[in-house]
Coordinates of N, CA and C in Angstrom, one line a residue:
M1 N 144.4 75.2 118.7 CA 143.7 76.4 119.9 C 142.4 75.9 120.2
D2 N 142.4 76.5 121.7 CA 140.9 76.3 122.1 C 139.7 76.8 121.4
K3 N 138.8 76.3 120.9 CA 137.6 76.8 120.1 C 136.9 78.1 121.0
G4 N 137.0 77.6 122.4 CA 136.3 78.5 123.2 C 137.2 80.1 123.5
L5 N 138.5 79.7 123.3 CA 139.2 80.9 123.6 C 139.3 81.8 122.4
L6 N 139.7 81.3 121.2 CA 139.5 82.0 120.1 C 138.3 83.1 120.0
P7 N 137.2 82.5 120.1 CA 136.0 83.5 119.8 C 136.1 84.9 121.0
R8 N 136.5 84.2 122.2 CA 136.6 85.1 123.3 C 137.6 86.3 123.1
R9 N 138.7 85.8 122.3 CA 139.9 87.0 121.9 C 139.2 87.8 120.9
Y10 N 138.3 87.2 119.5 CA 138.0 88.1 118.8 C 136.7 88.8 119.5
A11 N 136.2 88.4 120.2 CA 134.9 89.3 120.8 C 135.3 90.5 121.7
K12 N 136.4 90.0 122.6 CA 137.1 91.1 123.1 C 138.0 92.1 122.5
A13 N 138.3 92.1 121.2 CA 138.8 92.8 120.3 C 137.6 93.6 119.6
L14 N 136.8 92.8 119.4 CA 135.5 93.6 118.7 C 134.9 94.3 119.8
Y15 N 134.8 94.1 121.2 CA 134.0 95.2 122.0 C 135.0 96.2 122.2
K16 N 136.2 96.1 122.2 CA 137.2 97.2 122.4 C 137.2 98.1 121.0
F17 N 136.9 97.5 120.2 CA 137.0 98.6 118.9 C 135.7 99.1 118.8
A18 N 134.4 98.6 119.1 CA 133.1 98.9 119.1 C 133.1 100.1 120.2
T19 N 133.7 99.9 121.4 CA 133.4 101.0 122.3 C 134.3 102.2 121.9
E20 N 135.6 102.1 121.3 CA 136.3 103.2 120.9 C 135.1 104.1 119.8
K21 N 134.6 103.3 119.1 CA 133.8 104.0 118.0 C 132.3 104.4 118.3
K22 N 132.2 104.0 120.0 CA 130.8 104.4 120.5 C 129.5 103.5 120.0
Q23 N 129.9 102.4 119.5 CA 129.1 101.5 119.0 C 128.5 100.0 119.6
S24 N 129.4 100.0 121.0 CA 129.0 99.0 121.6 C 127.6 98.3 121.8
E25 N 126.9 99.4 122.1 CA 125.5 98.8 122.2 C 124.8 98.2 121.1
T26 N 124.9 99.1 120.0 CA 124.4 98.6 118.7 C 124.9 97.1 118.2
V27 N 126.1 97.0 118.5 CA 126.9 95.6 118.0 C 126.3 94.7 118.9
Y28 N 126.1 94.8 119.9 CA 125.4 94.2 121.3 C 123.8 93.8 120.8
K29 N 123.2 94.7 120.3 CA 121.7 94.2 119.7 C 121.9 93.4 118.6
A30 N 123.2 93.9 117.6 CA 123.0 92.9 116.3 C 123.5 91.3 116.7
M31 N 124.6 91.3 117.9 CA 125.1 90.2 118.3 C 123.9 89.3 118.8
R32 N 122.9 89.8 119.5 CA 121.5 89.2 120.2 C 120.8 88.8 118.8
N33 N 120.8 89.5 117.7 CA 119.9 89.2 116.8 C 120.6 88.1 116.0
I34 N 122.2 87.9 116.1 CA 122.4 86.9 115.4 C 122.5 85.6 116.2
L35 N 122.6 85.7 117.5 CA 122.3 84.3 118.4 C 120.9 83.9 118.1
A36 N 120.2 84.7 118.2 CA 118.4 84.4 118.0 C 118.4 83.5 116.7
A37 N 118.9 84.1 115.7 CA 119.0 83.6 114.3 C 119.5 81.9 114.6
F38 N 120.9 82.2 115.1 CA 121.4 80.7 115.2 C 120.4 79.8 116.0
E39 N 120.0 80.2 116.7 CA 119.2 79.5 117.8 C 117.7 78.8 117.1
T40 N 117.0 79.6 116.2 CA 116.0 79.5 115.6 C 116.0 78.8 114.3
N41 N 117.2 79.1 113.5 CA 117.5 78.4 112.1 C 118.6 77.5 112.1
R42 N 118.1 76.1 111.9 CA 119.2 75.2 112.1 C 119.9 75.4 110.5
E43 N 119.4 75.8 109.6 CA 119.9 75.6 108.5 C 121.2 76.5 108.3
L44 N 121.1 77.7 109.0 CA 122.0 79.0 109.3 C 123.2 78.1 110.0
R45 N 123.0 77.3 111.0 CA 124.1 76.9 111.6 C 125.0 75.8 110.8
V46 N 124.1 75.1 109.8 CA 124.5 74.3 109.1 C 125.3 74.7 108.0
T47 N 124.8 75.7 107.3 CA 125.5 76.7 106.3 C 126.9 77.0 106.8
I48 N 126.7 77.8 108.0 CA 127.9 78.4 108.5 C 129.1 77.6 108.6
S49 N 128.5 76.3 109.0 CA 129.7 75.2 109.4 C 130.1 74.3 108.1
N50 N 129.7 74.7 107.1 CA 130.1 74.0 106.0 C 130.9 74.6 104.7
P51 N 132.1 73.9 104.7 CA 133.2 74.2 104.1 C 133.2 74.5 102.8
F52 N 132.2 74.0 102.0 CA 131.8 74.3 100.8 C 131.2 75.3 100.4
V53 N 130.6 76.0 101.1 CA 130.0 77.5 101.0 C 131.1 78.6 101.3
S54 N 130.8 79.5 100.1 CA 132.0 80.7 100.2 C 131.8 81.4 101.4
E55 N 133.0 82.2 101.9 CA 133.1 82.9 103.1 C 132.2 84.1 102.6
H56 N 132.2 84.5 101.6 CA 131.4 85.8 101.0 C 129.9 85.4 101.3
D57 N 129.2 84.1 100.9 CA 128.0 83.9 101.2 C 127.8 83.6 102.8
K58 N 128.5 83.1 103.3 CA 128.5 83.1 104.8 C 128.5 84.4 105.4
A59 N 129.2 85.3 105.1 CA 129.2 86.6 105.7 C 127.8 87.4 105.2
S60 N 127.4 87.1 103.9 CA 126.0 88.0 103.7 C 125.0 87.3 104.5
L61 N 125.0 86.1 104.9 CA 123.9 85.6 105.7 C 124.2 86.2 107.2
I62 N 125.4 86.3 107.6 CA 125.6 86.7 108.8 C 125.1 88.2 109.1
D63 N 125.4 88.9 108.1 CA 124.8 90.5 107.9 C 123.3 90.6 107.9
S64 N 122.8 89.7 107.1 CA 121.4 89.3 107.2 C 120.8 89.2 108.5
A65 N 121.4 88.2 109.4 CA 121.0 87.8 110.5 C 120.9 88.9 111.4
A66 N 122.0 89.8 111.4 CA 122.3 90.7 112.5 C 121.1 91.7 112.3
G67 N 120.3 91.9 111.3 CA 119.1 92.7 111.3 C 119.4 94.2 111.2
M68 N 120.4 94.7 110.9 CA 120.7 96.2 111.0 C 122.1 96.4 110.4
Q69 N 122.2 97.3 109.7 CA 123.5 97.7 109.1 C 124.3 98.4 110.3
N70 N 125.7 98.1 110.5 CA 126.4 98.5 111.5 C 127.8 98.3 110.9
S71 N 128.5 99.4 110.6 CA 130.1 99.4 110.3 C 130.9 98.5 111.0
V72 N 130.8 98.3 112.0 CA 131.9 97.9 113.2 C 131.7 96.4 113.0
L73 N 130.3 95.9 112.9 CA 129.8 94.4 112.8 C 130.3 94.2 111.5
E74 N 130.0 94.9 110.6 CA 130.5 94.3 108.9 C 131.9 94.1 108.9
D75 N 132.6 95.2 109.6 CA 134.2 95.1 109.5 C 134.5 93.9 110.1
F76 N 133.8 93.3 111.4 CA 134.4 92.3 111.9 C 134.0 91.1 111.3
V77 N 132.9 91.2 110.7 CA 132.2 89.6 109.9 C 133.4 89.9 108.6
K78 N 134.0 90.5 107.9 CA 135.0 90.8 106.9 C 136.1 90.1 107.4
L79 N 136.7 90.5 108.7 CA 137.9 90.0 109.1 C 137.6 88.7 109.3
L80 N 136.5 88.1 109.9 CA 136.3 86.7 110.3 C 136.3 85.8 108.7
A81 N 135.7 86.4 107.8 CA 135.8 85.9 106.7 C 136.9 85.8 105.7
Q82 N 138.0 86.9 105.9 CA 139.4 86.9 105.5 C 140.3 85.9 106.2
N83 N 140.0 85.5 107.5 CA 140.6 84.5 108.2 C 140.0 83.0 108.4
N84 N 139.1 83.1 107.6 CA 138.5 81.7 107.1 C 137.8 81.2 109.0
R85 N 137.3 82.3 109.5 CA 136.9 81.9 110.8 C 135.3 82.3 110.9
L86 N 134.8 82.2 110.1 CA 133.3 82.5 110.3 C 132.4 81.4 111.0
D87 N 133.1 80.2 111.3 CA 132.8 79.1 111.7 C 132.5 79.4 113.4
I88 N 132.9 80.3 114.0 CA 133.1 80.7 115.4 C 132.0 81.8 115.5
M89 N 131.4 82.3 114.5 CA 130.4 83.5 114.7 C 129.5 83.1 115.9
R90 N 129.1 82.2 115.9 CA 128.1 82.0 117.1 C 128.8 82.2 118.3
E91 N 129.9 81.3 118.6 CA 130.8 81.7 119.8 C 131.3 82.8 120.3
A92 N 131.6 83.6 119.0 CA 132.0 84.9 119.0 C 130.7 85.8 119.4
A93 N 129.8 85.6 119.0 CA 128.5 86.4 119.8 C 128.2 86.2 120.8
L94 N 128.2 84.8 121.4 CA 128.3 84.5 122.7 C 129.0 85.3 123.8
A95 N 130.4 85.2 123.3 CA 131.4 85.8 124.3 C 131.4 87.3 124.2
Y96 N 131.0 88.0 122.9 CA 130.5 89.3 122.9 C 129.4 89.9 123.8
T97 N 128.2 89.0 123.8 CA 127.0 89.5 124.6 C 127.4 89.2 125.9
T98 N 128.1 88.2 126.4 CA 128.7 88.1 128.0 C 129.5 89.0 128.2
L99 N 130.4 89.4 127.6 CA 131.4 90.5 127.9 C 130.5 92.1 128.0
Y100 N 129.6 92.2 127.1 CA 129.0 93.4 127.2 C 128.0 93.4 128.4
R101 N 127.5 92.1 128.8 CA 126.6 92.3 130.0 C 127.5 92.6 131.2
Q102 N 128.4 91.8 131.3 CA 129.8 92.1 132.3 C 129.8 93.5 132.7
E103 N 130.4 94.2 131.3 CA 130.9 95.6 131.5 C 129.9 96.6 131.8
N104 N 128.6 96.0 131.5 CA 127.5 96.8 131.7 C 126.6 96.5 132.7
N105 N 126.8 95.7 133.8 CA 125.9 95.4 134.8 C 124.9 94.9 134.6
I106 N 124.7 94.0 133.6 CA 123.4 93.5 132.9 C 123.2 92.2 133.4
H107 N 122.0 92.1 133.9 CA 121.8 90.3 134.3 C 120.8 89.7 133.4
L108 N 121.0 88.5 133.3 CA 119.7 87.7 132.2 C 118.7 87.5 133.5
V109 N 117.5 87.6 133.1 CA 116.6 87.1 134.1 C 115.6 86.2 133.0
H110 N 115.4 84.8 133.5 CA 114.3 84.0 132.7 C 113.3 83.6 133.6
I111 N 111.9 83.8 133.2 CA 110.9 83.5 134.2 C 109.7 82.6 133.4
T112 N 109.8 81.3 134.1 CA 109.2 80.2 133.7 C 107.8 80.3 134.4
S113 N 106.7 80.3 133.9 CA 105.5 79.9 134.7 C 104.5 79.0 134.0
A114 N 103.7 78.4 135.0 CA 102.6 77.4 134.6 C 101.5 77.9 133.6
A115 N 101.6 79.1 133.9 CA 100.2 80.0 133.0 C 100.8 81.2 132.6
P116 N 100.3 81.8 131.6 CA 100.7 83.3 131.3 C 100.4 83.9 132.4
L117 N 101.5 85.0 132.6 CA 101.3 85.9 133.9 C 100.6 87.2 133.4
S118 N 100.1 87.6 134.2 CA 99.1 89.1 134.0 C 100.3 90.0 134.0
D119 N 100.0 91.2 133.2 CA 100.9 92.4 133.5 C 101.1 93.0 135.0
A120 N 99.9 92.6 136.0 CA 100.4 92.8 137.2 C 101.4 92.0 138.0
D121 N 101.0 90.9 137.6 CA 102.2 89.8 138.5 C 103.7 89.8 137.3
K122 N 103.4 90.4 136.3 CA 105.0 90.4 135.6 C 105.7 91.6 136.3
K123 N 104.9 93.1 136.7 CA 105.4 94.0 137.1 C 105.9 93.6 138.5
R124 N 105.3 93.0 139.3 CA 105.6 92.6 140.8 C 106.8 91.8 140.8
L125 N 107.1 90.8 140.1 CA 108.2 90.0 139.8 C 109.5 90.9 139.2
T126 N 109.3 91.6 138.2 CA 110.3 92.2 137.9 C 110.9 93.6 138.7
D127 N 109.6 94.2 139.6 CA 110.2 94.9 140.5 C 110.8 94.4 141.7
M128 N 110.5 93.0 141.9 CA 111.1 92.3 143.2 C 112.5 91.9 142.6
I129 N 112.8 91.2 141.5 CA 114.3 91.0 141.2 C 115.0 92.4 140.8
E130 N 114.4 93.4 140.6 CA 115.4 94.6 139.8 C 115.7 95.3 141.4
K131 N 114.8 95.1 142.6 CA 115.4 95.5 143.9 C 116.4 94.4 144.3
H132 N 116.2 93.1 144.0 CA 117.3 92.1 144.3 C 118.8 92.4 143.7
I133 N 118.8 92.7 142.4 CA 119.9 93.1 142.1 C 120.5 94.5 142.2
D134 N 120.0 95.5 142.7 CA 120.5 96.4 143.2 C 121.1 97.6 142.5
G135 N 120.2 98.1 141.6 CA 120.7 99.3 140.5 C 121.3 98.7 139.1
A136 N 121.4 97.5 139.1 CA 121.8 96.8 138.0 C 120.7 96.7 136.9
T137 N 121.0 96.5 135.5 CA 120.0 96.1 134.7 C 119.8 94.7 134.5
A138 N 118.5 94.8 134.2 CA 118.1 93.4 134.0 C 117.2 93.1 132.6
E139 N 117.7 92.0 131.8 CA 116.9 91.7 130.7 C 116.0 90.4 130.9
F140 N 115.0 90.8 131.0 CA 113.6 89.6 131.1 C 113.3 88.8 130.2
S141 N 113.0 87.7 130.0 CA 112.5 87.0 129.2 C 111.4 85.9 129.8
F142 N 110.3 85.8 129.2 CA 109.3 85.0 130.0 C 109.0 83.8 129.0
E143 N 108.4 82.7 129.6 CA 108.0 81.3 129.0 C 106.7 80.6 130.0
V144 N 106.2 80.2 129.3 CA 105.1 79.3 129.7 C 105.5 77.8 129.8
N145 N 105.4 77.2 131.1 CA 105.5 75.8 130.9 C 104.6 74.8 131.8
P146 N 103.4 74.5 131.0 CA 102.2 74.0 132.0 C 103.0 72.9 132.8
D147 N 103.9 72.0 132.7 CA 104.6 71.2 133.5 C 104.8 71.5 134.7
L148 N 105.0 72.7 135.0 CA 105.2 73.1 136.2 C 104.1 73.2 137.2
I149 N 102.9 72.8 136.6 CA 101.6 72.5 137.1 C 101.0 74.1 138.2
G150 N 101.8 74.8 138.6 CA 101.5 76.1 139.2 C 102.7 76.8 139.4
G151 N 102.7 78.0 139.9 CA 103.8 78.7 140.1 C 104.9 79.0 139.2
F152 N 106.1 79.4 139.5 CA 107.1 79.9 138.6 C 108.4 79.6 139.1
V153 N 109.6 79.6 137.8 CA 110.8 79.5 138.0 C 111.7 80.5 137.8
V154 N 112.7 81.2 138.4 CA 113.2 82.3 138.0 C 114.6 82.1 137.9
K155 N 115.1 82.6 136.8 CA 116.7 82.0 136.7 C 117.3 83.5 136.5
L156 N 118.3 83.9 137.4 CA 119.1 84.9 137.5 C 120.5 84.7 137.3
D157 N 120.9 84.8 135.8 CA 122.3 84.5 135.8 C 122.5 83.2 136.2
N158 N 123.1 82.9 137.3 CA 123.6 81.4 137.9 C 122.7 81.1 138.8
E159 N 122.0 82.0 139.4 CA 121.0 81.4 140.5 C 119.4 81.1 139.9
S160 N 119.1 80.1 140.8 CA 117.6 79.8 140.3 C 116.7 79.8 141.9
L161 N 115.5 80.0 141.4 CA 114.7 79.8 142.7 C 113.3 79.4 141.9
D162 N 113.1 77.9 142.5 CA 112.1 77.3 142.3 C 110.8 77.5 143.0
A163 N 109.7 78.2 142.4 CA 108.5 78.4 143.3 C 107.7 77.4 142.7
S164 N 107.9 76.6 141.9 CA 106.9 75.7 141.2 C 106.1 74.7 142.0
V165 N 104.5 74.3 141.6 CA 104.2 73.1 142.5 C 104.8 71.8 141.9
R166 N 105.4 71.8 140.6 CA 106.1 70.4 140.5 C 107.4 70.4 141.3
N167 N 108.2 71.4 141.8 CA 109.3 71.2 142.4 C 108.9 70.9 143.9
Q168 N 107.3 71.5 144.4 CA 107.2 71.4 145.7 C 106.7 69.7 145.8
L169 N 106.1 69.2 145.0 CA 105.9 67.9 144.8 C 106.9 66.8 144.9
D170 N 108.0 67.4 144.1 CA 109.0 66.4 144.0 C 109.9 66.5 145.3
Q171 N 110.0 67.5 146.1 CA 110.6 67.8 147.3 C 109.9 66.8 148.5
L172 N 108.5 66.9 148.1 CA 107.8 65.8 149.1 C 107.8 64.5 148.7
R173 N 107.9 64.0 147.6 CA 108.1 62.8 147.1 C 109.5 62.2 147.6
Q174 N 110.6 63.1 147.6 CA 112.0 63.1 148.0 C 111.9 62.5 149.3
S175 N 111.1 63.6 150.2 CA 111.1 63.4 151.6 C 110.7 62.0 152.2
L176 N 109.2 61.8 151.4 CA 108.6 60.3 151.6 C 109.5 59.2 151.4
I177 N 110.3 59.3 150.4 CA 111.1 58.1 150.1 C 112.2 58.2 151.3
T178 N 112.8 59.1 151.6 CA 113.7 58.7 152.4 C 113.5 58.6 153.8
K179 N 112.4 58.4 154.2 CA 111.8 58.3 155.6 C 111.7 56.8 155.8

Protein backbone atom coordinates (compact mmCIF):
# COMPACT_ATOMS: atom_id res chain seq x y z
CA MET A 1 0.00 0.00 0.00
CA ASP A 2 1.12 3.56 -0.75
CA LYS A 3 3.03 4.90 2.28
CA GLY A 4 1.37 8.31 1.74
CA LEU A 5 -2.12 6.91 1.47
CA LEU A 6 -2.05 4.99 4.74
CA PRO A 7 -1.02 7.98 6.91
CA ARG A 8 -3.70 10.13 5.24
CA ARG A 9 -6.36 7.50 6.01
CA TYR A 10 -5.27 7.31 9.65
CA ALA A 11 -5.13 11.12 9.85
CA LYS A 12 -8.60 11.48 8.36
CA ALA A 13 -10.03 8.99 10.85
CA LEU A 14 -8.23 10.75 13.71
CA TYR A 15 -9.55 14.13 12.59
CA LYS A 16 -13.10 12.81 12.44
CA PHE A 17 -12.80 11.22 15.89
CA ALA A 18 -11.10 14.29 17.41
CA THR A 19 -13.79 16.55 15.95
CA GLU A 20 -16.53 14.37 17.45
CA LYS A 21 -14.77 14.60 20.82
CA LYS A 22 -14.24 18.36 20.35
CA GLN A 23 -10.49 17.80 20.59
CA SER A 24 -9.37 18.55 17.02
CA GLU A 25 -7.54 21.75 17.97
CA THR A 26 -5.77 20.13 20.92
CA VAL A 27 -4.72 17.21 18.73
CA TYR A 28 -3.54 19.71 16.10
CA LYS A 29 -1.28 21.42 18.64
CA ALA A 30 0.07 18.05 19.81
CA MET A 31 0.71 16.98 16.20
CA ARG A 32 2.64 20.20 15.60
CA ASN A 33 4.75 19.41 18.66
CA ILE A 34 5.36 15.90 17.34
CA LEU A 35 6.41 17.27 13.94
CA ALA A 36 8.77 19.74 15.61
CA ALA A 37 10.29 16.89 17.61
CA PHE A 38 10.79 14.80 14.46
CA GLU A 39 12.35 17.77 12.70
CA THR A 40 14.78 18.70 15.46
CA ASN A 41 15.63 15.27 16.83
CA ARG A 42 17.26 12.89 14.39
CA GLU A 43 17.47 10.20 17.08
CA LEU A 44 13.69 10.21 17.39
CA ARG A 45 13.32 9.51 13.67
CA VAL A 46 15.87 6.71 13.86
CA THR A 47 14.31 5.18 16.97
CA ILE A 48 10.75 5.23 15.61
CA SER A 49 11.86 3.49 12.41
CA ASN A 50 13.96 0.90 14.27
CA PRO A 51 12.19 -2.50 14.18
CA PHE A 52 14.10 -3.66 17.27
CA VAL A 53 12.60 -0.97 19.53
CA SER A 54 9.34 -2.10 21.11
CA GLU A 55 6.10 -0.46 20.06
CA HIS A 56 5.50 0.43 23.71
CA ASP A 57 8.78 2.37 23.89
CA LYS A 58 8.05 4.10 20.58
CA ALA A 59 4.58 5.06 21.82
CA SER A 60 6.08 6.53 25.00
CA LEU A 61 8.49 8.61 22.93
CA ILE A 62 5.68 9.92 20.75
CA ASP A 63 3.52 10.73 23.77
CA SER A 64 6.46 12.67 25.23
CA ALA A 65 7.02 14.49 21.95
CA ALA A 66 3.37 15.58 21.92
CA GLY A 67 4.12 17.67 24.98
CA MET A 68 0.64 17.37 26.43
CA GLN A 69 -1.81 14.81 27.71
CA ASN A 70 -4.67 14.12 25.34
CA SER A 71 -6.77 10.98 25.49
CA VAL A 72 -7.71 11.14 21.80
CA LEU A 73 -4.08 11.31 20.71
CA GLU A 74 -3.05 8.65 23.23
CA ASP A 75 -5.72 6.32 21.83
CA PHE A 76 -4.46 7.06 18.32
CA VAL A 77 -0.87 6.25 19.27
CA LYS A 78 -2.05 3.02 20.93
CA LEU A 79 -3.93 2.10 17.75
CA LEU A 80 -0.82 2.68 15.64
CA ALA A 81 1.25 0.64 18.11
CA GLN A 82 -1.24 -2.26 18.07
CA ASN A 83 -1.06 -2.33 14.28
CA ASN A 84 2.74 -1.95 14.19
CA ARG A 85 2.33 1.34 12.34
CA LEU A 86 4.21 3.80 14.55
CA ASP A 87 6.73 4.17 11.75
CA ILE A 88 4.13 6.29 9.88
CA MET A 89 3.60 8.68 12.80
CA ARG A 90 5.47 11.57 11.21
CA GLU A 91 3.56 11.23 7.93
CA ALA A 92 0.26 10.87 9.82
CA ALA A 93 1.05 14.02 11.79
CA LEU A 94 1.81 15.86 8.55
CA ALA A 95 -1.43 14.63 7.02
CA TYR A 96 -3.44 15.58 10.13
CA THR A 97 -2.01 19.12 10.29
CA THR A 98 -2.65 19.59 6.57
CA LEU A 99 -6.23 18.36 6.91
CA TYR A 100 -6.84 20.50 10.00
CA ARG A 101 -5.55 23.61 8.20
CA GLN A 102 -7.72 22.91 5.16
CA GLU A 103 -10.84 22.37 7.26
CA ASN A 104 -10.19 25.47 9.37
CA ASN A 105 -9.00 27.81 6.59
CA ILE A 106 -5.50 28.25 8.04
CA HIS A 107 -2.58 29.31 5.85
CA LEU A 108 1.09 28.75 6.62
CA VAL A 109 3.18 31.87 6.12
CA HIS A 110 6.96 31.75 6.33
CA ILE A 111 8.85 35.03 6.16
CA THR A 112 12.60 35.02 5.62
CA SER A 113 14.44 38.31 5.94
CA ALA A 114 18.06 39.33 5.53
CA ALA A 115 18.12 40.86 9.02
CA PRO A 116 15.83 40.57 12.04
CA LEU A 117 12.58 42.44 11.45
CA SER A 118 11.43 45.10 13.87
CA ASP A 119 8.08 44.60 15.54
CA ALA A 120 6.65 47.41 13.38
CA ASP A 121 7.90 45.71 10.18
CA LYS A 122 6.50 42.35 11.30
CA LYS A 123 3.15 43.98 12.04
CA ARG A 124 3.07 45.73 8.67
CA LEU A 125 3.91 42.49 6.82
CA THR A 126 1.45 40.35 8.79
CA ASP A 127 -1.32 42.92 8.32
CA MET A 128 -0.67 43.01 4.57
CA ILE A 129 -0.70 39.21 4.34
CA GLU A 130 -3.85 38.86 6.46
CA LYS A 131 -5.56 41.35 4.12
CA HIS A 132 -4.42 39.21 1.16
CA ILE A 133 -5.88 36.00 2.60
CA ASP A 134 -9.23 37.73 3.16
CA GLY A 135 -10.51 36.58 6.52
CA ALA A 136 -8.59 33.32 6.76
CA THR A 137 -6.25 32.58 9.63
CA ALA A 138 -2.49 32.63 9.18
CA GLU A 139 0.25 30.89 11.13
CA PHE A 140 3.41 32.95 10.82
CA SER A 141 7.00 31.84 11.19
CA PHE A 142 10.04 34.07 10.79
CA GLU A 143 13.61 33.28 9.84
CA VAL A 144 16.74 35.34 9.22
CA ASN A 145 18.99 34.48 6.25
CA PRO A 146 21.81 36.99 5.66
CA ASP A 147 22.41 35.45 2.20
CA LEU A 148 19.38 37.43 0.99
CA ILE A 149 21.61 40.55 1.32
CA GLY A 150 18.49 42.69 1.88
CA GLY A 151 14.71 42.49 1.67
CA PHE A 152 12.60 39.44 2.38
CA VAL A 153 10.90 36.35 0.96
CA VAL A 154 7.30 35.50 1.85
CA LYS A 155 5.99 31.98 1.30
CA LEU A 156 2.22 31.65 1.66
CA ASP A 157 1.24 28.01 1.20
CA ASN A 158 2.36 27.42 -2.42
CA GLU A 159 2.79 31.09 -3.34
CA SER A 160 6.09 32.89 -3.03
CA LEU A 161 7.00 36.57 -3.14
CA ASP A 162 10.74 37.16 -3.37
CA ALA A 163 11.56 40.79 -2.60
CA SER A 164 15.19 40.11 -1.73
CA VAL A 165 18.23 41.92 -3.04
CA ARG A 166 19.77 38.55 -3.92
CA ASN A 167 16.80 37.76 -6.19
CA GLN A 168 16.99 41.18 -7.84
CA LEU A 169 20.72 40.69 -8.47
CA ASP A 170 20.05 37.22 -9.91
CA GLN A 171 17.39 38.64 -12.24
CA LEU A 172 19.74 41.41 -13.35
CA ARG A 173 22.52 38.86 -13.98
CA GLN A 174 20.14 36.69 -16.04
CA SER A 175 19.00 39.65 -18.15
CA LEU A 176 22.63 40.62 -18.84
CA ILE A 177 23.52 37.04 -19.82
CA THR A 178 20.62 36.72 -22.28
CA LYS A 179 21.37 40.01 -24.06
